[in-house]
XYZ file of N, CA and C in Angstrom:
759
model
N 3.556 -11.589 -23.287
C 4.678 -10.828 -23.080
C 4.729 -10.090 -21.625
N 6.095 -10.621 -20.767
C 5.930 -9.847 -19.816
C 6.344 -8.757 -19.689
N 5.588 -7.862 -18.540
C 6.040 -6.327 -18.726
C 7.328 -5.984 -18.258
N 7.503 -4.445 -18.323
C 9.249 -4.152 -18.055
C 9.263 -3.474 -16.655
N 9.218 -4.900 -15.890
C 8.816 -4.089 -14.201
C 10.002 -5.202 -13.454
N 10.516 -4.888 -12.440
C 11.212 -5.803 -11.647
C 10.556 -6.637 -11.040
N 8.819 -6.411 -10.749
C 8.377 -7.219 -9.743
C 8.215 -8.482 -10.430
N 8.397 -9.817 -9.768
C 8.115 -10.915 -9.853
C 7.588 -11.846 -8.866
N 7.456 -12.835 -8.781
C 6.518 -13.450 -7.928
C 7.216 -13.337 -6.334
N 8.675 -13.247 -6.542
C 9.201 -13.333 -5.197
C 8.662 -11.820 -4.581
N 8.132 -10.977 -5.452
C 7.734 -9.980 -4.462
C 6.391 -9.435 -4.589
N 5.959 -9.892 -4.401
C 4.400 -10.082 -4.249
C 3.956 -10.603 -2.847
N 3.131 -9.320 -2.228
C 2.755 -9.575 -0.986
C 0.808 -9.228 -0.885
N 0.481 -9.511 0.193
C -0.833 -9.009 0.369
C -1.150 -8.239 1.624
N -2.105 -7.352 1.396
C -2.196 -6.463 2.831
C -3.233 -7.299 3.570
N -2.698 -7.530 4.752
C -3.874 -7.924 5.453
C -4.998 -7.098 6.048
N -5.170 -6.482 5.783
C -6.557 -5.586 5.877
C -7.418 -6.335 4.995
N -7.219 -7.110 4.007
C -8.177 -8.126 3.204
C -8.977 -9.086 3.973
N -8.259 -9.532 4.798
C -8.597 -10.592 5.335
C -8.736 -10.040 7.039
N -9.095 -8.738 7.210
C -8.860 -8.247 8.401
C -10.212 -9.270 9.645
N -11.068 -9.267 9.026
C -12.488 -10.100 9.642
C -11.518 -11.662 9.927
N -11.518 -12.351 8.743
C -10.505 -13.539 9.261
C -9.700 -13.536 10.440
N -8.531 -12.709 10.260
C -7.530 -12.708 11.214
C -7.958 -12.674 12.392
N -9.197 -11.682 12.648
C -9.706 -11.593 13.944
C -10.233 -12.617 14.773
N -11.079 -13.480 13.823
C -11.218 -14.749 14.494
C -10.452 -15.817 14.467
N -9.618 -15.856 13.550
C -8.670 -17.103 13.568
C -6.940 -16.558 12.983
N -5.942 -16.487 13.747
C -5.068 -15.458 13.484
C -3.970 -16.320 12.600
N -3.856 -17.497 13.232
C -2.996 -18.702 12.510
C -3.687 -19.559 11.437
N -4.727 -19.705 11.780
C -5.636 -20.011 10.250
C -5.397 -19.264 9.293
N -5.636 -18.198 9.474
C -5.814 -17.068 8.185
C -4.337 -16.985 7.283
N -3.206 -16.990 8.556
C -2.045 -17.048 7.797
C -1.487 -18.037 6.996
N -2.089 -19.739 7.717
C -2.081 -20.870 6.999
C -2.295 -20.541 5.618
N -3.812 -20.032 5.485
C -4.468 -20.503 4.542
C -3.818 -19.190 3.613
N -3.060 -18.036 3.604
C -2.540 -17.238 2.564
C -1.160 -18.228 2.258
N -0.790 -18.217 3.341
C 0.554 -19.311 2.841
C 0.240 -20.435 2.048
N -0.502 -21.521 1.962
C -1.299 -22.291 1.106
C -1.381 -21.504 0.058
N -1.704 -20.477 -0.332
C -2.024 -19.939 -1.560
C -0.935 -19.261 -2.430
N 0.507 -19.175 -1.642
C 1.293 -19.058 -2.224
C 2.272 -18.145 -1.865
N 1.583 -17.099 -0.957
C 2.140 -15.985 -0.427
C 3.447 -16.275 0.252
N 4.734 -15.407 0.517
C 5.362 -15.843 1.375
C 5.929 -14.635 2.341
N 5.050 -13.395 1.760
C 5.066 -12.074 2.140
C 3.423 -11.665 2.457
N 3.275 -10.705 3.577
C 2.246 -9.971 4.186
C 2.472 -8.622 4.153
N 2.014 -7.647 4.272
C 1.614 -6.429 4.542
C 0.819 -5.609 5.791
N 1.003 -5.879 7.257
C 0.129 -6.138 7.887
C -0.041 -4.865 8.132
N -1.330 -4.543 8.819
C -1.598 -2.940 9.211
C -2.262 -2.922 11.084
N -2.031 -1.429 10.901
C -1.657 -0.992 12.833
C -0.593 -2.484 13.227
N 0.559 -1.739 12.991
C 1.474 -2.656 12.693
C 1.871 -2.252 14.176
N 1.591 -1.372 15.178
C 2.271 -0.566 16.541
C 1.351 -1.312 17.293
N 0.398 -1.837 17.347
C -0.984 -2.908 18.036
C -0.655 -4.265 17.974
N -0.593 -4.568 16.833
C -0.488 -6.054 16.435
C 1.071 -6.738 16.333
N 2.177 -6.219 16.623
C 3.879 -7.014 16.329
C 3.512 -7.645 17.168
N 3.681 -7.476 18.662
C 3.770 -8.609 19.491
C 3.013 -9.742 19.260
N 1.717 -9.676 19.528
C 1.208 -11.364 18.603
C 1.689 -11.529 17.182
N 1.886 -10.873 15.893
C 2.034 -11.020 14.738
C 3.173 -11.702 14.540
N 4.404 -10.960 15.237
C 5.382 -11.404 14.796
C 5.903 -13.318 15.187
N 5.617 -13.686 15.723
C 5.560 -15.216 16.016
C 4.702 -15.757 15.160
N 3.521 -15.309 14.939
C 2.338 -16.150 14.154
C 3.049 -15.955 12.645
N 3.974 -14.830 12.223
C 4.266 -14.674 10.864
C 5.263 -15.885 10.714
N 6.134 -15.875 11.988
C 7.762 -16.859 11.496
C 7.202 -17.999 11.658
N 5.755 -18.732 12.085
C 5.438 -19.950 12.408
C 5.075 -20.660 10.996
N 4.148 -19.492 10.250
C 3.995 -19.887 9.030
C 4.767 -19.825 7.815
N 6.291 -19.399 8.030
C 6.888 -19.479 7.360
C 6.275 -17.519 6.055
N 6.226 -16.642 6.776
C 5.895 -15.444 6.168
C 6.471 -14.304 6.555
N 7.224 -13.180 5.762
C 7.662 -12.431 6.086
C 6.781 -11.156 6.126
N 7.184 -9.875 6.795
C 6.387 -8.656 6.471
C 7.571 -7.342 6.038
N 8.197 -7.429 4.913
C 8.966 -6.423 4.439
C 8.244 -4.919 4.565
N 6.994 -4.902 4.436
C 6.503 -3.460 4.795
C 5.250 -3.753 5.814
N 4.561 -2.617 5.986
C 3.352 -2.286 6.892
C 2.937 -1.155 6.902
N 1.946 -1.396 7.533
C 0.829 0.166 7.842
C 0.942 0.490 9.452
N 1.312 1.630 9.436
C 0.834 1.926 10.810
C 1.198 3.760 10.966
N 0.284 4.301 12.064
C 0.404 5.763 12.021
C 1.799 6.139 12.266
N 2.421 6.941 11.724
C 3.966 7.937 11.824
C 3.609 9.121 12.364
N 2.732 9.544 11.389
C 2.535 11.251 11.956
C 2.145 11.601 13.180
N 2.108 11.943 14.188
C 1.995 12.374 15.157
C 1.791 11.005 16.467
N 2.588 9.825 15.912
C 2.176 8.961 16.719
C 3.769 8.602 16.988
N 3.994 7.945 18.686
C 5.139 7.627 19.233
C 6.618 6.896 18.144
N 7.438 7.476 17.739
C 8.320 6.830 16.902
C 8.782 5.826 17.309
N 9.350 5.436 18.472
C 10.102 4.853 19.002
C 9.319 3.308 19.075
N 7.602 3.823 19.608
C 6.822 2.499 19.311
C 6.664 1.987 17.857
N 6.923 2.543 17.143
C 6.793 2.110 15.990
C 7.692 1.518 15.241
N 8.967 1.920 15.612
C 10.634 1.505 15.424
C 10.256 0.019 16.172
N 10.025 -0.344 16.965
C 10.261 -1.346 17.861
C 9.251 -2.649 17.388
N 7.821 -1.863 16.953
C 7.080 -3.277 16.547
C 7.970 -3.408 14.842
N 8.182 -2.367 14.347
C 8.955 -2.935 12.925
C 10.374 -3.894 13.235
N 10.848 -3.702 14.233
C 12.077 -4.547 14.695
C 11.296 -5.678 14.999
N 10.517 -6.222 15.648
C 9.493 -7.010 16.084
C 9.648 -8.075 14.650
N 9.067 -7.347 14.007
C 8.409 -8.247 12.518
C 9.534 -8.161 11.321
N 10.279 -7.402 11.771
C 11.725 -7.541 10.386
C 11.034 -6.622 9.555
N 10.448 -5.454 9.643
C 10.001 -4.646 9.039
C 10.562 -3.707 8.421
N 10.858 -3.209 7.374
C 12.130 -2.415 6.691
C 11.722 -1.230 6.230
N 10.235 -1.328 5.360
C 9.339 -0.212 5.163
C 8.231 0.069 5.989
N 8.237 0.972 6.857
C 6.903 1.668 7.542
C 6.085 2.648 6.820
N 4.767 2.438 6.249
C 4.212 3.036 5.526
C 3.016 4.061 6.649
N 2.677 5.337 6.397
C 1.494 6.030 7.038
C 0.562 5.719 6.332
N -0.868 4.927 6.745
C -1.591 5.002 5.657
C -2.772 5.856 5.373
N -2.857 6.924 6.086
C -3.623 7.841 6.088
C -3.252 9.459 6.712
N -3.586 10.476 6.118
C -3.603 11.697 7.027
C -4.766 12.275 6.526
N -5.540 12.811 7.597
C -7.201 13.234 7.348
C -6.977 14.195 6.189
N -7.963 14.125 5.241
C -8.136 14.922 4.188
C -8.187 16.499 4.274
N -8.926 16.582 5.569
C -8.408 18.484 5.852
C -7.006 19.313 5.699
N -6.020 17.973 5.610
C -4.794 18.679 5.820
C -4.743 18.633 4.437
N -4.955 18.352 3.816
C -4.317 18.153 1.841
C -5.056 19.502 1.194
N -5.899 20.636 1.841
C -6.320 21.549 0.992
C -5.221 22.882 0.559
N -4.063 23.188 0.895
C -3.527 24.265 1.088
C -2.067 23.561 0.532
N -1.190 24.041 -0.251
C 0.381 24.334 -0.435
C 1.015 24.080 1.331
N 0.763 24.670 1.910
C 1.365 24.826 3.535
C 0.869 23.736 3.985
N -0.241 22.899 4.101
C -0.938 21.796 4.547
C 0.183 20.680 4.084
N 0.636 20.848 3.004
C 1.232 19.382 2.231
C 2.642 19.691 2.437
N 3.218 20.875 2.502
C 4.193 20.846 3.401
C 4.426 20.613 4.243
N 3.581 21.052 5.590
C 3.750 20.403 6.793
C 3.574 18.735 6.583
N 3.032 18.052 6.108
C 2.661 16.473 5.859
C 3.964 16.225 5.953
N 4.854 16.763 4.634
C 5.922 16.348 4.351
C 7.365 16.619 5.375
N 7.310 17.504 6.120
C 8.265 18.154 7.193
C 8.252 17.444 7.710
N 6.717 16.661 8.791
C 6.645 15.442 9.386
C 6.976 14.081 8.706
N 6.777 13.640 7.957
C 7.694 12.392 7.271
C 8.595 12.746 7.054
N 9.830 13.472 6.975
C 11.216 13.663 7.034
C 11.647 13.609 8.198
N 11.055 14.084 9.250
C 11.446 14.090 10.836
C 11.562 12.374 10.954
N 10.350 12.103 10.662
C 10.448 10.618 11.030
C 11.307 9.975 10.497
N 11.787 9.740 8.641
C 12.545 9.285 8.050
C 14.211 9.385 8.254
N 14.256 10.841 9.099
C 15.526 10.951 9.612
C 16.055 9.862 10.832
N 15.143 10.068 11.767
C 15.001 9.277 12.818
C 14.999 7.722 12.409
N 14.368 7.183 11.755
C 13.932 5.880 11.126
C 15.075 5.355 10.678
N 15.811 6.027 10.201
C 16.851 5.740 9.101
C 18.269 5.068 10.002
N 18.429 5.394 11.169
C 19.290 4.778 12.150
C 18.718 3.352 12.597
N 17.697 3.239 12.246
C 17.117 1.844 12.628
C 17.198 0.758 11.632
N 17.466 1.455 10.247
C 17.414 0.935 9.014
C 15.863 0.552 8.711
N 14.760 1.617 8.856
C 14.113 1.529 8.536
C 13.557 2.572 7.415
N 12.679 2.412 6.450
C 12.217 3.856 5.678
C 10.781 3.932 5.450
N 10.440 5.153 6.156
C 9.102 5.462 6.239
C 8.264 6.110 4.971
N 7.436 5.827 4.630
C 6.443 5.816 3.390
C 5.345 6.608 3.874
N 4.306 6.847 2.379
C 3.213 7.622 2.276
C 2.102 6.023 1.490
N 1.077 6.240 2.385
C 0.357 5.581 1.246
C -0.960 6.625 1.055
N -1.386 6.612 -0.199
C -2.698 7.632 -0.855
C -3.773 6.810 -0.743
N -5.088 7.421 -0.519
C -6.512 7.081 -1.022
C -6.751 8.060 -2.096
N -7.959 8.443 -2.734
C -8.564 9.299 -3.853
C -8.193 10.549 -3.453
N -8.260 10.760 -2.310
C -8.201 12.640 -2.259
C -7.016 13.304 -2.590
N -6.192 12.457 -2.023
C -4.541 13.312 -2.381
C -4.326 13.325 -4.099
N -5.127 12.756 -4.897
C -5.464 12.849 -6.319
C -6.374 13.893 -6.518
N -7.342 13.660 -6.259
C -8.196 14.916 -6.639
C -8.148 15.696 -6.125
N -7.703 16.661 -5.054
C -7.130 17.628 -4.661
C -6.075 18.113 -5.370
N -6.489 19.213 -5.987
C -5.375 19.691 -6.412
C -4.974 21.277 -6.249
N -3.533 21.588 -6.408
C -2.698 22.611 -5.554
C -1.876 22.857 -6.661
N -2.101 24.667 -7.040
C -1.506 24.813 -8.173
C -1.643 23.899 -9.590
N -3.064 23.332 -9.631
C -3.293 22.467 -10.704
C -2.571 21.115 -10.894
N -2.184 20.586 -9.696
C -1.432 19.084 -9.727
C -1.897 18.523 -8.416
N -1.908 17.631 -8.746
C -2.329 16.465 -7.467
C -1.534 16.815 -6.453
N -2.010 16.766 -5.077
C -1.660 17.294 -3.864
C -0.269 15.960 -3.594
N -0.842 14.898 -3.674
C 0.210 13.900 -3.572
C 1.755 13.802 -4.537
N 1.530 14.778 -5.493
C 2.788 15.222 -6.131
C 3.326 16.619 -5.696
N 2.439 17.186 -4.777
C 3.075 18.560 -4.238
C 3.995 18.183 -2.966
N 3.145 17.039 -2.663
C 3.657 16.101 -0.982
C 5.326 15.846 -1.803
N 5.514 15.071 -2.697
C 6.493 14.441 -2.985
C 7.623 15.222 -3.599
N 6.973 16.378 -3.776
C 8.248 17.733 -4.126
C 9.249 18.160 -2.851
N 8.165 17.795 -1.852
C 9.044 18.415 -0.585
C 9.747 17.146 0.611
N 9.296 15.954 -0.270
C 9.808 14.957 0.861
C 11.349 14.902 0.582
N 12.099 14.109 1.307
C 13.476 14.071 1.795
C 13.659 13.173 0.768
N 14.803 12.892 0.084
C 14.706 11.328 -1.011
C 14.799 10.416 0.062
N 15.215 10.024 1.097
C 14.803 8.721 2.118
C 13.242 8.546 1.958
N 12.364 9.240 1.763
C 11.022 9.138 2.444
C 10.496 8.252 0.924
N 9.742 7.128 0.943
C 9.090 6.578 0.329
C 7.941 6.745 -0.149
N 7.349 6.388 -1.509
C 5.799 6.390 -1.722
C 5.377 4.845 -1.798
N 4.001 4.774 -1.207
C 3.387 3.530 -1.633
C 2.064 3.976 -2.322
N 2.022 3.442 -3.553
C 1.033 4.197 -4.640
C -0.297 3.268 -4.596
N -1.141 3.582 -3.871
C -2.585 2.853 -4.386
C -3.364 2.739 -5.502
N -2.954 2.079 -6.550
C -2.951 2.353 -8.142
C -4.646 2.297 -8.126
N -5.558 1.941 -7.230
C -6.923 1.957 -7.836
C -7.655 2.965 -7.171
N -6.904 3.796 -5.966
C -7.480 5.084 -5.600
C -7.129 6.033 -6.594
N -5.514 5.961 -6.817
C -5.237 6.874 -8.252
C -6.560 6.900 -8.974
N -6.955 5.882 -9.904
C -7.463 5.995 -10.418
C -9.092 6.819 -9.776
N -9.428 6.307 -9.089
C -10.511 6.594 -8.266
C -10.259 8.264 -8.026
N -9.271 8.443 -7.813
C -8.862 10.458 -7.958
C -8.935 10.699 -9.083
N -8.835 9.995 -10.713
C -8.923 10.788 -11.871
C -7.655 11.141 -12.531
N -6.693 10.187 -12.002
C -5.236 10.532 -12.500
C -5.386 9.066 -13.438
N -4.193 9.513 -14.552
C -3.627 8.349 -15.415
C -2.825 7.526 -14.420
N -2.750 6.470 -13.870
C -1.770 5.605 -13.222
C -0.385 5.796 -13.898
N -0.207 5.191 -15.134
C 0.956 4.618 -15.538
C 2.129 6.449 -15.720
N 0.719 7.523 -15.716
C 1.646 8.623 -15.926
C 2.165 9.001 -14.886
N 1.173 8.925 -13.812
C 1.292 9.092 -12.278
C 2.956 8.709 -11.724
N 3.016 7.055 -12.208
C 3.989 6.601 -11.736
C 5.273 6.768 -11.957
N 4.845 7.321 -13.727
C 6.412 7.790 -14.146
C 6.592 8.916 -13.516
N 5.951 9.649 -12.971
C 6.271 11.283 -12.687
C 6.701 11.134 -11.331
N 6.074 10.220 -10.503
C 6.600 10.174 -8.927
C 7.949 9.176 -9.029
N 8.399 8.684 -10.050
C 9.850 7.681 -10.737
C 10.397 6.970 -8.955
N 11.463 6.946 -9.256
C 11.888 5.837 -7.818
C 11.220 5.732 -6.698
N 11.181 7.010 -6.387
C 10.183 7.375 -4.911
C 9.310 6.451 -4.636
N 8.520 5.730 -5.582
C 7.429 4.491 -5.857
C 8.289 3.052 -5.422
N 8.244 3.151 -3.670
C 8.694 1.464 -3.335
C 7.978 0.689 -3.664
N 6.998 0.703 -3.432
C 5.539 0.110 -3.517
C 4.441 0.281 -4.011
N 3.587 -0.538 -4.734
C 2.217 -0.261 -5.095
C 1.002 -1.357 -4.567
N -0.067 -0.729 -4.473
C -1.183 -1.736 -4.245
C -2.058 -1.769 -5.355
N -2.005 -3.035 -5.475
C -2.651 -3.893 -6.986
C -4.073 -4.236 -6.341
N -5.123 -3.494 -7.090
C -6.487 -3.820 -6.849
C -7.415 -3.756 -8.181
N -8.314 -4.219 -8.164
C -9.224 -4.576 -9.664
C -10.412 -3.939 -8.902
N -11.738 -3.515 -9.692
C -13.068 -3.324 -9.296
C -13.331 -2.434 -10.585
N -14.398 -1.723 -10.164
C -14.852 -0.643 -11.101
C -14.578 0.724 -11.209
N -13.921 1.000 -10.360
C -13.434 2.316 -10.422
C -13.972 3.024 -9.458
N -14.747 2.707 -8.826
C -16.131 3.504 -7.666
C -15.253 3.851 -6.244
N -16.012 4.609 -5.746
C -15.720 4.452 -4.318
C -16.799 3.413 -3.630
N -17.186 2.781 -4.227
C -17.892 1.323 -3.716
C -16.969 0.002 -3.080
N -16.643 -0.085 -1.867
C -15.582 -1.029 -1.610
C -16.097 -2.843 -2.639
N -17.368 -2.687 -2.189
C -18.059 -3.754 -2.274
C -18.105 -3.931 -3.862
N -17.237 -3.298 -4.490
C -17.438 -3.620 -6.390
C -15.765 -3.803 -6.620
N -15.064 -3.883 -5.603
C -13.806 -4.514 -5.895
C -14.321 -5.971 -6.160
N -12.945 -6.209 -6.991
C -12.971 -7.756 -7.450
C -11.414 -8.247 -7.203
N -11.178 -9.625 -7.733
C -10.233 -10.274 -7.781
C -9.400 -9.755 -8.756
N -7.943 -9.281 -8.677
C -6.904 -8.674 -9.477
C -7.475 -8.709 -11.167
N -7.590 -8.680 -11.883
C -7.282 -8.872 -13.406
C -8.682 -9.027 -13.656
N -9.657 -9.138 -13.160
C -10.978 -9.035 -13.641
C -12.087 -8.219 -13.528
N -11.306 -7.083 -13.179
C -12.438 -5.869 -13.045
C -12.401 -5.106 -14.427
N -12.285 -3.881 -14.107
C -12.247 -2.203 -15.111
C -10.941 -1.687 -15.356
N -10.433 -2.004 -14.469
C -8.941 -1.438 -14.258
C -8.175 -1.856 -15.056
N -7.488 -0.974 -15.926
C -6.490 -1.737 -16.735
C -4.925 -1.865 -16.404
N -5.143 -2.842 -15.392
C -4.181 -4.085 -14.581
C -2.510 -3.949 -15.976
N -2.854 -4.379 -16.677
C -1.867 -4.708 -17.383
C -0.771 -3.228 -17.926
N -1.434 -2.144 -18.043
C -0.761 -1.122 -18.331
C -0.120 -0.675 -17.042
N -0.844 -0.547 -15.857
C -0.595 -0.398 -14.381
C 1.005 -1.234 -14.093
N 0.916 -2.576 -14.414
C 2.290 -3.182 -14.114
C 3.055 -3.061 -14.897
N 2.954 -2.482 -16.132
C 4.030 -2.369 -17.340
C 4.305 -0.771 -16.981
N 3.935 -0.035 -16.163
C 4.753 1.722 -15.492
C 5.301 1.160 -14.139
N 5.499 -0.304 -13.566
C 5.865 -0.295 -12.212
C 7.584 -0.323 -12.268
N 8.003 -0.054 -13.406
C 9.440 0.406 -13.262
C 10.459 -0.439 -12.621
N 10.772 0.277 -11.469
C 11.863 -0.420 -10.746
C 10.751 -0.633 -9.107
N 9.799 -0.547 -9.098
C 8.640 -0.825 -7.881
C 9.421 -2.308 -7.218
N 9.628 -2.262 -6.173
C 10.259 -3.365 -5.221
C 9.081 -4.142 -4.964
N 8.082 -3.939 -4.762
C 6.991 -4.956 -3.711
C 5.690 -4.365 -4.470
N 5.160 -5.623 -4.813
C 3.330 -5.406 -5.420
C 2.382 -6.047 -4.293
N 1.427 -5.419 -3.710
C 0.723 -5.777 -2.696
C -0.740 -5.868 -2.802
N -1.043 -7.279 -3.152
C -2.483 -7.544 -3.466
C -3.428 -6.566 -2.102
N -4.271 -6.400 -2.979
C -5.526 -5.987 -1.264
C -6.730 -5.609 -2.430
N -7.666 -6.034 -1.607
C -9.353 -5.732 -1.553
C -9.844 -4.773 -0.315
N -10.336 -3.892 -0.243
C -10.921 -3.235 0.983
C -12.464 -3.766 1.226
N -12.802 -4.131 -0.008
C -14.011 -5.549 0.269
C -14.531 -6.178 -0.680
N -15.683 -7.017 -0.791
C -15.932 -7.679 -2.342
C -17.080 -8.077 -2.078
N -17.996 -8.670 -2.793
C -18.704 -9.326 -2.278
C -18.582 -11.138 -2.763
N -19.031 -11.936 -2.220
C -18.798 -13.226 -2.408
C -17.512 -13.773 -1.211
N -16.825 -14.722 -1.860
C -15.922 -14.927 -0.607
C -14.752 -14.372 -0.702
N -14.063 -13.599 0.214
C -13.070 -13.030 0.272
C -11.754 -13.806 0.079
N -11.394 -14.980 0.361
C -10.075 -15.772 0.176
C -10.525 -16.537 -1.332
N -11.500 -16.789 -1.871
C -11.570 -16.889 -3.108
C -11.158 -15.919 -4.145
N -11.471 -14.427 -4.030
C -10.978 -13.125 -4.555
C -9.641 -13.540 -4.475
N -9.025 -13.392 -3.297
C -7.425 -13.481 -2.956
C -6.632 -14.372 -3.388
N -7.203 -15.980 -4.128
C -6.841 -16.823 -4.779
C -6.594 -16.259 -5.958
N -7.427 -15.629 -6.324
C -7.479 -15.523 -8.258
C -6.589 -14.700 -8.005
N -6.811 -13.023 -7.313
C -5.940 -12.191 -7.572
C -4.339 -12.639 -7.665
N -3.691 -13.634 -6.518
C -2.736 -14.300 -6.675
C -2.649 -14.970 -8.235
N -3.159 -15.532 -8.193
C -3.176 -16.650 -9.627
C -2.859 -15.555 -11.080
N -3.746 -14.575 -10.853
C -3.643 -13.358 -12.096
C -2.697 -12.883 -11.872
N -2.032 -11.947 -10.598
C -1.041 -11.462 -10.977
C 0.104 -12.107 -11.372
N 0.163 -13.333 -10.482
C 1.805 -14.300 -10.623
C 1.828 -14.896 -12.308
N 0.614 -15.373 -12.933
C 0.193 -15.237 -14.751
C 0.862 -13.893 -15.135
N 0.074 -12.944 -14.765
C 0.693 -11.699 -15.886
C 2.094 -10.977 -15.242
N 2.810 -11.478 -14.556
C 4.195 -11.509 -14.315
C 5.282 -12.425 -14.870
N 4.754 -13.635 -15.344
C 5.574 -15.079 -15.774
C 5.747 -14.403 -17.375
């Protein structure tokens, strides 16, 4: 059965952090391998530092980067926006704010304020600012609620969320329920699989682990982009990426 989601093969991407070691050794060869698997979109990491080199390489292999990770909070926003312009990226996601800043409602409101300020400036450049979670934003409870949801309460409507579904499981929440509560603010998701532990080497190809990926896909609603990722794995990473792509496209067909 086709899940009730707007995701389809044209909205699948891959986080380049997955193949970071291969990229460092051979940028063009790695992008060529991803294109050969079937990817037409990728999600760069460290965009502000890598855009100048990455932009022509993406173009050479017919790849686009609709979303990317790079620090936004505390960063030079002009440099961030210049990097996004170089790669044609319209969704720029801050991938991590230190867990020490997620302990109180005041801390979280301050994070939101910084994202809101950046989003207002970025909008003039046609760029949406977003935030990506790990497990601690869900584990940490403020007023009995996950800190990520408290963040969402304070965010301007223009700020997006990219929910890392795997780390949300590790953080102890029911992911379909979380996606439902966060609603249309979730513009992208990280799609991963594994044993649900903090051990990155236990991550496996999407659709082959312990995560209820079917339920997660069915809850994606109006999510615009599904980004495959493995933080690590045992065995060959490209085999895991190929299997992830095959399994996800089959699940969405």
